[in-house]
Amino acid sequence: MGRAKIAMELIQNDKKRKITLNTRKQGLVKKARELATLCDVDFSMIIYTDDQETPHKSSLRNQINSTV
Amino acid sequence: MGRAKIAMELIQNDKKRKITLNTRKQGLVKKARELATLCDVDFSMIIYTDDQETPHKSSLRNQINSTV
DNA sequence: CCGCCTATGCTTAGAAC
DNA sequence: AGTTCTAAGCATAGGCG
């Protein structure tokens, strides 16, 4: 099946939400890189995510810093 | 005409580059908002652009801070 | 400049493996 | 859990008003 339309609201299902986060984060970074390349601009992007995979390692928020 | 494919390199034409910057920046912010909504993450994005429209007003770089 | 349009290509949700 | 596939939906280049 192709892409189904999803509601613009918090995804309740943990697994789906995590997949969506990763997929879309990737797409976002790609687009950011493209913009930086096409228009010669400096770019900084920070996504603060709760790391739900290793809660025992840290209760602090992880910082994913994508500098392009 | 529909969307033409563009090369992934610096857009030399000033006018085109500026249009592309604005259009894509808008799209990027939209996607960032979606990601923040769908996955409940905090998001910060900064694009440093040379303001080519008012070079007489400031030689400093403008900082466009889109916090979602 | 701004907005609208439309064709085209890119993104990505869901499935199948 | 990862990988790959596919099509639905979305982003957007270029044109026009």
JSON list of C-alpha atoms (C1' of nucleotides) in Angstrom, two decimals:
[
{"chain": "A", "resi": 1, "resn": "MET", "atom": "CA", "xyz": [0.00, 0.00, 0.00]},
{"chain": "A", "resi": 2, "resn": "GLY", "atom": "CA", "xyz": [1.11, 3.51, -0.63]},
{"chain": "A", "resi": 3, "resn": "ARG", "atom": "CA", "xyz": [1.23, 6.28, 1.85]},
{"chain": "A", "resi": 4, "resn": "ALA", "atom": "CA", "xyz": [-1.86, 6.66, 3.97]},
{"chain": "A", "resi": 5, "resn": "LYS", "atom": "CA", "xyz": [-2.88, 10.06, 5.24]},
{"chain": "A", "resi": 6, "resn": "ILE", "atom": "CA", "xyz": [-2.28, 10.58, 8.93]},
{"chain": "A", "resi": 7, "resn": "ALA", "atom": "CA", "xyz": [-3.91, 13.04, 11.29]},
{"chain": "A", "resi": 8, "resn": "MET", "atom": "CA", "xyz": [-1.80, 15.99, 12.41]},
{"chain": "A", "resi": 9, "resn": "GLU", "atom": "CA", "xyz": [-1.77, 15.08, 16.04]},
{"chain": "A", "resi": 10, "resn": "LEU", "atom": "CA", "xyz": [0.39, 13.20, 18.48]},
{"chain": "A", "resi": 11, "resn": "ILE", "atom": "CA", "xyz": [0.91, 9.62, 17.38]},
{"chain": "A", "resi": 12, "resn": "GLN", "atom": "CA", "xyz": [-0.19, 7.54, 20.33]},
{"chain": "A", "resi": 13, "resn": "ASN", "atom": "CA", "xyz": [1.33, 4.25, 19.22]},
{"chain": "A", "resi": 14, "resn": "ASP", "atom": "CA", "xyz": [4.88, 4.17, 20.57]},
{"chain": "A", "resi": 15, "resn": "LYS", "atom": "CA", "xyz": [6.35, 2.11, 17.79]},
{"chain": "A", "resi": 16, "resn": "LYS", "atom": "CA", "xyz": [4.76, 4.10, 15.01]},
{"chain": "A", "resi": 17, "resn": "ARG", "atom": "CA", "xyz": [5.76, 7.34, 16.64]},
{"chain": "A", "resi": 18, "resn": "LYS", "atom": "CA", "xyz": [9.37, 6.31, 16.90]},
{"chain": "A", "resi": 19, "resn": "ILE", "atom": "CA", "xyz": [9.48, 5.18, 13.29]},
{"chain": "A", "resi": 20, "resn": "THR", "atom": "CA", "xyz": [7.87, 8.40, 12.15]},
{"chain": "A", "resi": 21, "resn": "LEU", "atom": "CA", "xyz": [10.31, 10.44, 14.21]},
{"chain": "A", "resi": 22, "resn": "ASN", "atom": "CA", "xyz": [13.29, 8.77, 12.64]},
{"chain": "A", "resi": 23, "resn": "THR", "atom": "CA", "xyz": [11.95, 8.82, 9.10]},
{"chain": "A", "resi": 24, "resn": "ARG", "atom": "CA", "xyz": [10.87, 12.42, 9.17]},
{"chain": "A", "resi": 25, "resn": "LYS", "atom": "CA", "xyz": [13.96, 13.58, 11.00]},
{"chain": "A", "resi": 26, "resn": "GLN", "atom": "CA", "xyz": [15.99, 12.08, 8.19]},
{"chain": "A", "resi": 27, "resn": "GLY", "atom": "CA", "xyz": [13.89, 13.82, 5.57]},
{"chain": "A", "resi": 28, "resn": "LEU", "atom": "CA", "xyz": [14.17, 17.10, 7.43]},
{"chain": "A", "resi": 29, "resn": "VAL", "atom": "CA", "xyz": [17.94, 16.93, 7.63]},
{"chain": "A", "resi": 30, "resn": "LYS", "atom": "CA", "xyz": [18.11, 16.07, 3.95]},
{"chain": "A", "resi": 31, "resn": "LYS", "atom": "CA", "xyz": [16.01, 19.06, 3.04]},
{"chain": "A", "resi": 32, "resn": "ALA", "atom": "CA", "xyz": [18.08, 21.27, 5.30]},
{"chain": "A", "resi": 33, "resn": "ARG", "atom": "CA", "xyz": [21.23, 20.12, 3.54]},
{"chain": "A", "resi": 34, "resn": "GLU", "atom": "CA", "xyz": [19.66, 20.83, 0.19]},
{"chain": "A", "resi": 35, "resn": "LEU", "atom": "CA", "xyz": [18.69, 24.32, 1.26]},
{"chain": "A", "resi": 36, "resn": "ALA", "atom": "CA", "xyz": [22.19, 24.97, 2.55]},
{"chain": "A", "resi": 37, "resn": "THR", "atom": "CA", "xyz": [23.67, 23.76, -0.74]},
{"chain": "A", "resi": 38, "resn": "LEU", "atom": "CA", "xyz": [21.24, 25.50, -3.07]},
{"chain": "A", "resi": 39, "resn": "CYS", "atom": "CA", "xyz": [21.29, 28.85, -1.33]},
{"chain": "A", "resi": 40, "resn": "ASP", "atom": "CA", "xyz": [24.64, 28.89, 0.47]},
{"chain": "A", "resi": 41, "resn": "VAL", "atom": "CA", "xyz": [23.28, 29.48, 3.94]},
{"chain": "A", "resi": 42, "resn": "ASP", "atom": "CA", "xyz": [24.50, 28.29, 7.31]},
{"chain": "A", "resi": 43, "resn": "PHE", "atom": "CA", "xyz": [22.10, 26.04, 9.05]},
{"chain": "A", "resi": 44, "resn": "SER", "atom": "CA", "xyz": [21.64, 24.75, 12.54]},
{"chain": "A", "resi": 45, "resn": "MET", "atom": "CA", "xyz": [18.96, 22.37, 13.72]},
{"chain": "A", "resi": 46, "resn": "ILE", "atom": "CA", "xyz": [18.45, 20.82, 17.11]},
{"chain": "A", "resi": 47, "resn": "ILE", "atom": "CA", "xyz": [15.82, 18.23, 17.92]},
{"chain": "A", "resi": 48, "resn": "TYR", "atom": "CA", "xyz": [15.33, 17.41, 21.57]},
{"chain": "A", "resi": 49, "resn": "THR", "atom": "CA", "xyz": [14.02, 13.90, 21.86]},
{"chain": "A", "resi": 50, "resn": "ASP", "atom": "CA", "xyz": [13.29, 11.67, 24.77]},
{"chain": "A", "resi": 51, "resn": "ASP", "atom": "CA", "xyz": [15.36, 8.59, 24.23]},
{"chain": "A", "resi": 52, "resn": "GLN", "atom": "CA", "xyz": [12.75, 5.94, 24.81]},
{"chain": "A", "resi": 53, "resn": "GLU", "atom": "CA", "xyz": [15.05, 3.09, 24.01]},
{"chain": "A", "resi": 54, "resn": "THR", "atom": "CA", "xyz": [17.53, 3.53, 26.83]},
{"chain": "A", "resi": 55, "resn": "PRO", "atom": "CA", "xyz": [15.63, 5.16, 29.68]},
{"chain": "A", "resi": 56, "resn": "HIS", "atom": "CA", "xyz": [17.92, 3.43, 32.15]},
{"chain": "A", "resi": 57, "resn": "LYS", "atom": "CA", "xyz": [20.94, 5.15, 30.76]},
{"chain": "A", "resi": 58, "resn": "SER", "atom": "CA", "xyz": [19.74, 8.64, 31.14]},
{"chain": "A", "resi": 59, "resn": "SER", "atom": "CA", "xyz": [16.66, 10.50, 32.16]},
{"chain": "A", "resi": 60, "resn": "LEU", "atom": "CA", "xyz": [17.94, 13.62, 30.51]},
{"chain": "A", "resi": 61, "resn": "ARG", "atom": "CA", "xyz": [16.80, 14.61, 27.10]},
{"chain": "A", "resi": 62, "resn": "ASN", "atom": "CA", "xyz": [19.07, 13.72, 24.29]},
{"chain": "A", "resi": 63, "resn": "GLN", "atom": "CA", "xyz": [20.17, 16.41, 21.99]},
{"chain": "A", "resi": 64, "resn": "ILE", "atom": "CA", "xyz": [20.45, 15.60, 18.35]},
{"chain": "A", "resi": 65, "resn": "ASN", "atom": "CA", "xyz": [22.42, 18.35, 16.75]},
{"chain": "A", "resi": 66, "resn": "SER", "atom": "CA", "xyz": [22.47, 18.41, 13.01]},
{"chain": "A", "resi": 67, "resn": "THR", "atom": "CA", "xyz": [24.71, 21.15, 11.78]},
{"chain": "A", "resi": 68, "resn": "VAL", "atom": "CA", "xyz": [24.84, 21.46, 8.04]},
{"chain": "B", "resi": 1, "resn": "MET", "atom": "CA", "xyz": [4.60, 24.13, -16.42]},
{"chain": "B", "resi": 2, "resn": "GLY", "atom": "CA", "xyz": [5.03, 21.76, -13.52]},
{"chain": "B", "resi": 3, "resn": "ARG", "atom": "CA", "xyz": [8.03, 21.45, -11.34]},
{"chain": "B", "resi": 4, "resn": "ALA", "atom": "CA", "xyz": [11.31, 21.23, -13.16]},
{"chain": "B", "resi": 5, "resn": "LYS", "atom": "CA", "xyz": [14.15, 19.30, -11.67]},
{"chain": "B", "resi": 6, "resn": "ILE", "atom": "CA", "xyz": [17.00, 21.45, -10.42]},
{"chain": "B", "resi": 7, "resn": "ALA", "atom": "CA", "xyz": [20.63, 20.53, -9.90]},
{"chain": "B", "resi": 8, "resn": "MET", "atom": "CA", "xyz": [21.83, 20.14, -6.32]},
{"chain": "B", "resi": 9, "resn": "GLU", "atom": "CA", "xyz": [24.30, 22.97, -6.44]},
{"chain": "B", "resi": 10, "resn": "LEU", "atom": "CA", "xyz": [24.42, 26.65, -5.62]},
{"chain": "B", "resi": 11, "resn": "ILE", "atom": "CA", "xyz": [21.80, 28.55, -7.57]},
{"chain": "B", "resi": 12, "resn": "GLN", "atom": "CA", "xyz": [23.76, 31.23, -9.38]},
{"chain": "B", "resi": 13, "resn": "ASN", "atom": "CA", "xyz": [20.80, 33.39, -10.34]},
{"chain": "B", "resi": 14, "resn": "ASP", "atom": "CA", "xyz": [20.22, 35.80, -7.47]},
{"chain": "B", "resi": 15, "resn": "LYS", "atom": "CA", "xyz": [16.50, 36.13, -7.91]},
{"chain": "B", "resi": 16, "resn": "LYS", "atom": "CA", "xyz": [15.89, 32.41, -8.23]},
{"chain": "B", "resi": 17, "resn": "ARG", "atom": "CA", "xyz": [18.10, 31.69, -5.26]},
{"chain": "B", "resi": 18, "resn": "LYS", "atom": "CA", "xyz": [16.21, 34.09, -3.07]},
{"chain": "B", "resi": 19, "resn": "ILE", "atom": "CA", "xyz": [12.86, 32.68, -4.13]},
{"chain": "B", "resi": 20, "resn": "THR", "atom": "CA", "xyz": [14.05, 29.15, -3.50]},
{"chain": "B", "resi": 21, "resn": "LEU", "atom": "CA", "xyz": [15.42, 30.12, -0.10]},
{"chain": "B", "resi": 22, "resn": "ASN", "atom": "CA", "xyz": [12.11, 31.55, 1.00]},
{"chain": "B", "resi": 23, "resn": "THR", "atom": "CA", "xyz": [9.97, 28.79, -0.44]},
{"chain": "B", "resi": 24, "resn": "ARG", "atom": "CA", "xyz": [12.05, 25.97, 0.96]},
{"chain": "B", "resi": 25, "resn": "LYS", "atom": "CA", "xyz": [12.54, 27.64, 4.30]},
{"chain": "B", "resi": 26, "resn": "GLN", "atom": "CA", "xyz": [8.78, 27.81, 4.60]},
{"chain": "B", "resi": 27, "resn": "GLY", "atom": "CA", "xyz": [8.44, 24.14, 3.73]},
{"chain": "B", "resi": 28, "resn": "LEU", "atom": "CA", "xyz": [11.14, 23.21, 6.18]},
{"chain": "B", "resi": 29, "resn": "VAL", "atom": "CA", "xyz": [9.48, 25.07, 9.04]},
{"chain": "B", "resi": 30, "resn": "LYS", "atom": "CA", "xyz": [6.18, 23.43, 8.19]},
{"chain": "B", "resi": 31, "resn": "LYS", "atom": "CA", "xyz": [7.71, 19.98, 8.29]},
{"chain": "B", "resi": 32, "resn": "ALA", "atom": "CA", "xyz": [9.47, 20.79, 11.52]},
{"chain": "B", "resi": 33, "resn": "ARG", "atom": "CA", "xyz": [6.16, 21.82, 13.07]},
{"chain": "B", "resi": 34, "resn": "GLU", "atom": "CA", "xyz": [4.58, 18.59, 11.87]},
{"chain": "B", "resi": 35, "resn": "LEU", "atom": "CA", "xyz": [7.36, 16.53, 13.38]},
{"chain": "B", "resi": 36, "resn": "ALA", "atom": "CA", "xyz": [7.04, 18.39, 16.66]},
{"chain": "B", "resi": 37, "resn": "THR", "atom": "CA", "xyz": [3.30, 17.78, 16.70]},
{"chain": "B", "resi": 38, "resn": "LEU", "atom": "CA", "xyz": [3.35, 14.16, 15.60]},
{"chain": "B", "resi": 39, "resn": "CYS", "atom": "CA", "xyz": [6.14, 13.03, 17.87]},
{"chain": "B", "resi": 40, "resn": "ASP", "atom": "CA", "xyz": [6.02, 15.55, 20.72]},
{"chain": "B", "resi": 41, "resn": "VAL", "atom": "CA", "xyz": [9.59, 16.73, 20.42]},
{"chain": "B", "resi": 42, "resn": "ASP", "atom": "CA", "xyz": [11.09, 20.15, 21.03]},
{"chain": "B", "resi": 43, "resn": "PHE", "atom": "CA", "xyz": [12.59, 21.68, 18.00]},
{"chain": "B", "resi": 44, "resn": "SER", "atom": "CA", "xyz": [14.95, 24.53, 17.30]},
{"chain": "B", "resi": 45, "resn": "MET", "atom": "CA", "xyz": [16.11, 25.70, 13.91]},
{"chain": "B", "resi": 46, "resn": "ILE", "atom": "CA", "xyz": [18.32, 28.59, 12.96]},
{"chain": "B", "resi": 47, "resn": "ILE", "atom": "CA", "xyz": [19.09, 29.69, 9.43]},
{"chain": "B", "resi": 48, "resn": "TYR", "atom": "CA", "xyz": [21.79, 32.28, 9.00]},
{"chain": "B", "resi": 49, "resn": "THR", "atom": "CA", "xyz": [21.14, 34.20, 5.82]},
{"chain": "B", "resi": 50, "resn": "ASP", "atom": "CA", "xyz": [22.78, 37.18, 4.22]},
{"chain": "B", "resi": 51, "resn": "ASP", "atom": "CA", "xyz": [20.10, 39.75, 3.80]},
{"chain": "B", "resi": 52, "resn": "GLN", "atom": "CA", "xyz": [20.66, 40.67, 0.22]},
{"chain": "B", "resi": 53, "resn": "GLU", "atom": "CA", "xyz": [17.74, 43.02, 0.06]},
{"chain": "B", "resi": 54, "resn": "THR", "atom": "CA", "xyz": [18.92, 45.63, 2.48]},
{"chain": "B", "resi": 55, "resn": "PRO", "atom": "CA", "xyz": [22.70, 45.52, 2.36]},
{"chain": "B", "resi": 56, "resn": "HIS", "atom": "CA", "xyz": [22.80, 49.22, 3.18]},
{"chain": "B", "resi": 57, "resn": "LYS", "atom": "CA", "xyz": [21.03, 48.68, 6.46]},
{"chain": "B", "resi": 58, "resn": "SER", "atom": "CA", "xyz": [23.37, 46.13, 7.86]},
{"chain": "B", "resi": 59, "resn": "SER", "atom": "CA", "xyz": [26.38, 44.15, 6.86]},
{"chain": "B", "resi": 60, "resn": "LEU", "atom": "CA", "xyz": [25.79, 41.70, 9.65]},
{"chain": "B", "resi": 61, "resn": "ARG", "atom": "CA", "xyz": [24.14, 38.41, 9.03]},
{"chain": "B", "resi": 62, "resn": "ASN", "atom": "CA", "xyz": [20.54, 38.16, 9.90]},
{"chain": "B", "resi": 63, "resn": "GLN", "atom": "CA", "xyz": [19.46, 35.40, 12.15]},
{"chain": "B", "resi": 64, "resn": "ILE", "atom": "CA", "xyz": [16.17, 33.79, 11.42]},
{"chain": "B", "resi": 65, "resn": "ASN", "atom": "CA", "xyz": [15.21, 31.76, 14.43]},
{"chain": "B", "resi": 66, "resn": "SER", "atom": "CA", "xyz": [12.33, 29.42, 13.99]},
{"chain": "B", "resi": 67, "resn": "THR", "atom": "CA", "xyz": [11.51, 27.80, 17.26]},
{"chain": "B", "resi": 68, "resn": "VAL", "atom": "CA", "xyz": [8.67, 25.34, 17.08]},
{"chain": "C", "resi": 1, "resn": "DC", "atom": "C1'", "xyz": [6.27, 42.37, -4.76]},
{"chain": "C", "resi": 2, "resn": "DC", "atom": "C1'", "xyz": [2.39, 38.90, -3.82]},
{"chain": "C", "resi": 3, "resn": "DG", "atom": "C1'", "xyz": [-0.72, 35.33, -4.79]},
{"chain": "C", "resi": 4, "resn": "DC", "atom": "C1'", "xyz": [-2.42, 31.37, -7.54]},
{"chain": "C", "resi": 5, "resn": "DC", "atom": "C1'", "xyz": [-1.81, 27.37, -10.59]},
{"chain": "C", "resi": 6, "resn": "DT", "atom": "C1'", "xyz": [-0.23, 22.93, -12.21]},
{"chain": "C", "resi": 7, "resn": "DA", "atom": "C1'", "xyz": [2.80, 19.36, -13.50]},
{"chain": "C", "resi": 8, "resn": "DT", "atom": "C1'", "xyz": [6.43, 16.85, -11.73]},
{"chain": "C", "resi": 9, "resn": "DG", "atom": "C1'", "xyz": [9.30, 14.67, -8.56]},
{"chain": "C", "resi": 10, "resn": "DC", "atom": "C1'", "xyz": [10.13, 13.80, -3.70]},
{"chain": "C", "resi": 11, "resn": "DT", "atom": "C1'", "xyz": [8.57, 12.15, 0.81]},
{"chain": "C", "resi": 12, "resn": "DT", "atom": "C1'", "xyz": [6.85, 8.74, 3.46]},
{"chain": "C", "resi": 13, "resn": "DA", "atom": "C1'", "xyz": [2.90, 5.36, 5.72]},
{"chain": "C", "resi": 14, "resn": "DG", "atom": "C1'", "xyz": [2.03, 1.01, 5.56]},
{"chain": "C", "resi": 15, "resn": "DA", "atom": "C1'", "xyz": [2.87, -3.56, 4.05]},
{"chain": "C", "resi": 16, "resn": "DA", "atom": "C1'", "xyz": [5.63, -7.66, 2.94]},
{"chain": "C", "resi": 17, "resn": "DC", "atom": "C1'", "xyz": [9.68, -10.11, 3.66]},
{"chain": "D", "resi": 1, "resn": "DA", "atom": "C1'", "xyz": [14.33, -5.64, 14.61]},
{"chain": "D", "resi": 2, "resn": "DG", "atom": "C1'", "xyz": [15.96, -4.24, 9.88]},
{"chain": "D", "resi": 3, "resn": "DT", "atom": "C1'", "xyz": [15.19, -3.77, 4.67]},
{"chain": "D", "resi": 4, "resn": "DT", "atom": "C1'", "xyz": [12.80, -2.97, 0.67]},
{"chain": "D", "resi": 5, "resn": "DC", "atom": "C1'", "xyz": [8.68, -1.84, -2.02]},
{"chain": "D", "resi": 6, "resn": "DT", "atom": "C1'", "xyz": [4.98, 0.88, -3.54]},
{"chain": "D", "resi": 7, "resn": "DA", "atom": "C1'", "xyz": [1.65, 4.34, -4.20]},
{"chain": "D", "resi": 8, "resn": "DA", "atom": "C1'", "xyz": [-0.77, 8.36, -1.96]},
{"chain": "D", "resi": 9, "resn": "DG", "atom": "C1'", "xyz": [0.00, 12.71, -0.77]},
{"chain": "D", "resi": 10, "resn": "DC", "atom": "C1'", "xyz": [2.87, 16.62, -0.50]},
{"chain": "D", "resi": 11, "resn": "DA", "atom": "C1'", "xyz": [6.42, 20.10, -1.84]},
{"chain": "D", "resi": 12, "resn": "DT", "atom": "C1'", "xyz": [7.80, 23.07, -5.21]},
{"chain": "D", "resi": 13, "resn": "DA", "atom": "C1'", "xyz": [9.87, 25.24, -10.06]},
{"chain": "D", "resi": 14, "resn": "DG", "atom": "C1'", "xyz": [8.33, 27.87, -13.24]},
{"chain": "D", "resi": 15, "resn": "DG", "atom": "C1'", "xyz": [4.69, 30.50, -15.35]},
{"chain": "D", "resi": 16, "resn": "DC", "atom": "C1'", "xyz": [0.88, 33.83, -15.22]},
{"chain": "D", "resi": 17, "resn": "DG", "atom": "C1'", "xyz": [-2.02, 37.57, -13.34]}
]
